[in-house]
XYZ file of C-alpha atoms in Angstrom:
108
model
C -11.465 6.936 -8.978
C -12.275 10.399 -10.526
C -10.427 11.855 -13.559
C -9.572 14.704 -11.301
C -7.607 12.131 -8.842
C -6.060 10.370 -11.524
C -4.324 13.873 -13.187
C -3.698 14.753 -9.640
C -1.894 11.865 -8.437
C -0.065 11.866 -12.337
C 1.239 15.530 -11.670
C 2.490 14.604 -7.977
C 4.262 11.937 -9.370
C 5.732 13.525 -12.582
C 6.792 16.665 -9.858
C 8.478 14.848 -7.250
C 9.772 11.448 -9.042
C 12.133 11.260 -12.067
C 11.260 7.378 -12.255
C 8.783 4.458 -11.782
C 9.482 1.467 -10.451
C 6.278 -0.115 -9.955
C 3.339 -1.177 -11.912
C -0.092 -2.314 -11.249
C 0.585 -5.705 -12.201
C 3.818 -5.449 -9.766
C 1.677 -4.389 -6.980
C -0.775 -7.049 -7.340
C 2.000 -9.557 -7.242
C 3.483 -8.392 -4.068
C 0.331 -8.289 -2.101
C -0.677 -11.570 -3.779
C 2.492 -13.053 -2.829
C 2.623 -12.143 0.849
C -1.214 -13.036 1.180
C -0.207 -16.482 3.132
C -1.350 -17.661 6.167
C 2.162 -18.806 7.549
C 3.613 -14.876 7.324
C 0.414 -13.971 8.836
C 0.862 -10.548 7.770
C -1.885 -8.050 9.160
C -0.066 -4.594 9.258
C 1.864 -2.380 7.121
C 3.071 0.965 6.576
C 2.132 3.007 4.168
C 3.609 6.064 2.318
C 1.464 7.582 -0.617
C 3.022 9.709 -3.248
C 1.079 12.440 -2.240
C 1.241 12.706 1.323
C 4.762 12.874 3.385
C 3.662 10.893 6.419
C 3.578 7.203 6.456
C 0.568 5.705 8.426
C 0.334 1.963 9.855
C -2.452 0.642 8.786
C -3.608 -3.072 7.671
C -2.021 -5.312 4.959
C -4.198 -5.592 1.592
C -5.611 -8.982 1.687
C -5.498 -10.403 -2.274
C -9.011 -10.928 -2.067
C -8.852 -6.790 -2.239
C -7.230 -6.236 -5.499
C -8.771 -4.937 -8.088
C -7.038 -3.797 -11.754
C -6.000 -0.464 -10.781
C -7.268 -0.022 -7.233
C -6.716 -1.679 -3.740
C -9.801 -2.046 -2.270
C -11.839 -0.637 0.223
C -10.402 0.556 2.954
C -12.670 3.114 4.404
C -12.324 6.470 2.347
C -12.899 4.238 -0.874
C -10.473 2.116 -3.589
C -7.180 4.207 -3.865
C -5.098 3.923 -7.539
C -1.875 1.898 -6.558
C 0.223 4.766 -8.454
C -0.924 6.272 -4.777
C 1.892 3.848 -2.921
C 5.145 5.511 -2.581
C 6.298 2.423 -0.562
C 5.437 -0.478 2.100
C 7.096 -1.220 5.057
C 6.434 -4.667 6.988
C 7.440 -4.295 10.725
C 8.340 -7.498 11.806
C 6.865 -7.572 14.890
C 2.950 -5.903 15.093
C 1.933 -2.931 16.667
C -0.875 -3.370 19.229
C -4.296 -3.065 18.355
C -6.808 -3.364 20.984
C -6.336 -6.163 23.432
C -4.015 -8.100 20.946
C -0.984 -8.016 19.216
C -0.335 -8.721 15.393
C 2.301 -10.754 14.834
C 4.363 -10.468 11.538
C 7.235 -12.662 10.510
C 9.236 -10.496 8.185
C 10.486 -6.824 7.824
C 10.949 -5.846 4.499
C 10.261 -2.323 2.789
C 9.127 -1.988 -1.015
């Protein structure tokens, strides 16, 4: 990620949030954690610090996780200082001809 991304996304998130819950480590855990076949977990929403619409969009697989990035998803790694917060619907949003099932609804 570019220096110029990094002070960005450090400004947004000194401007709008007094504290920080979450750490990289933390973040790795929770996608790690969820990665299991039996919740068969393939969406999510997203909210980013920097952006104030959520988008659904898929879950990060652990095989994505890098030290201070989630992987690839298109536009490139994104810092996970970027996620605001997760939401797990528990039922999948169609996608195509088939439906995602998800177990669990949980925000974090």
């Amino acid at each position: 990620m570019p220096a110029r991304m990094d002070e960005y996304l450090d400004k947004v998130i000194k401007n709008r949030f007094s504290v920080s819950l979450m750490s990289n480590s933390k973040w790795r855990k929770v996608f790690t954690v969820l990665d299991v076949p039996e919740l068969m977990l393939n969406q999510c929403y997203w909210k980013f610090v920097d952006n104030d619409d959520e988008f659904l969009g898929w879950f990060t697989k652990s095989n994505e996780l890098m030290e201070k990035y989630v992987g690839d998803y298109g536009s490139g790694p994104f810092a996970y200082k970027r996620i605001e917060w997760l939401e797990i619907p528990k039922v999948g949003k169609p996608s195509g001809d088939s439906m995602f099932p998800l177990n669990i609804g949980i925000k974090i």
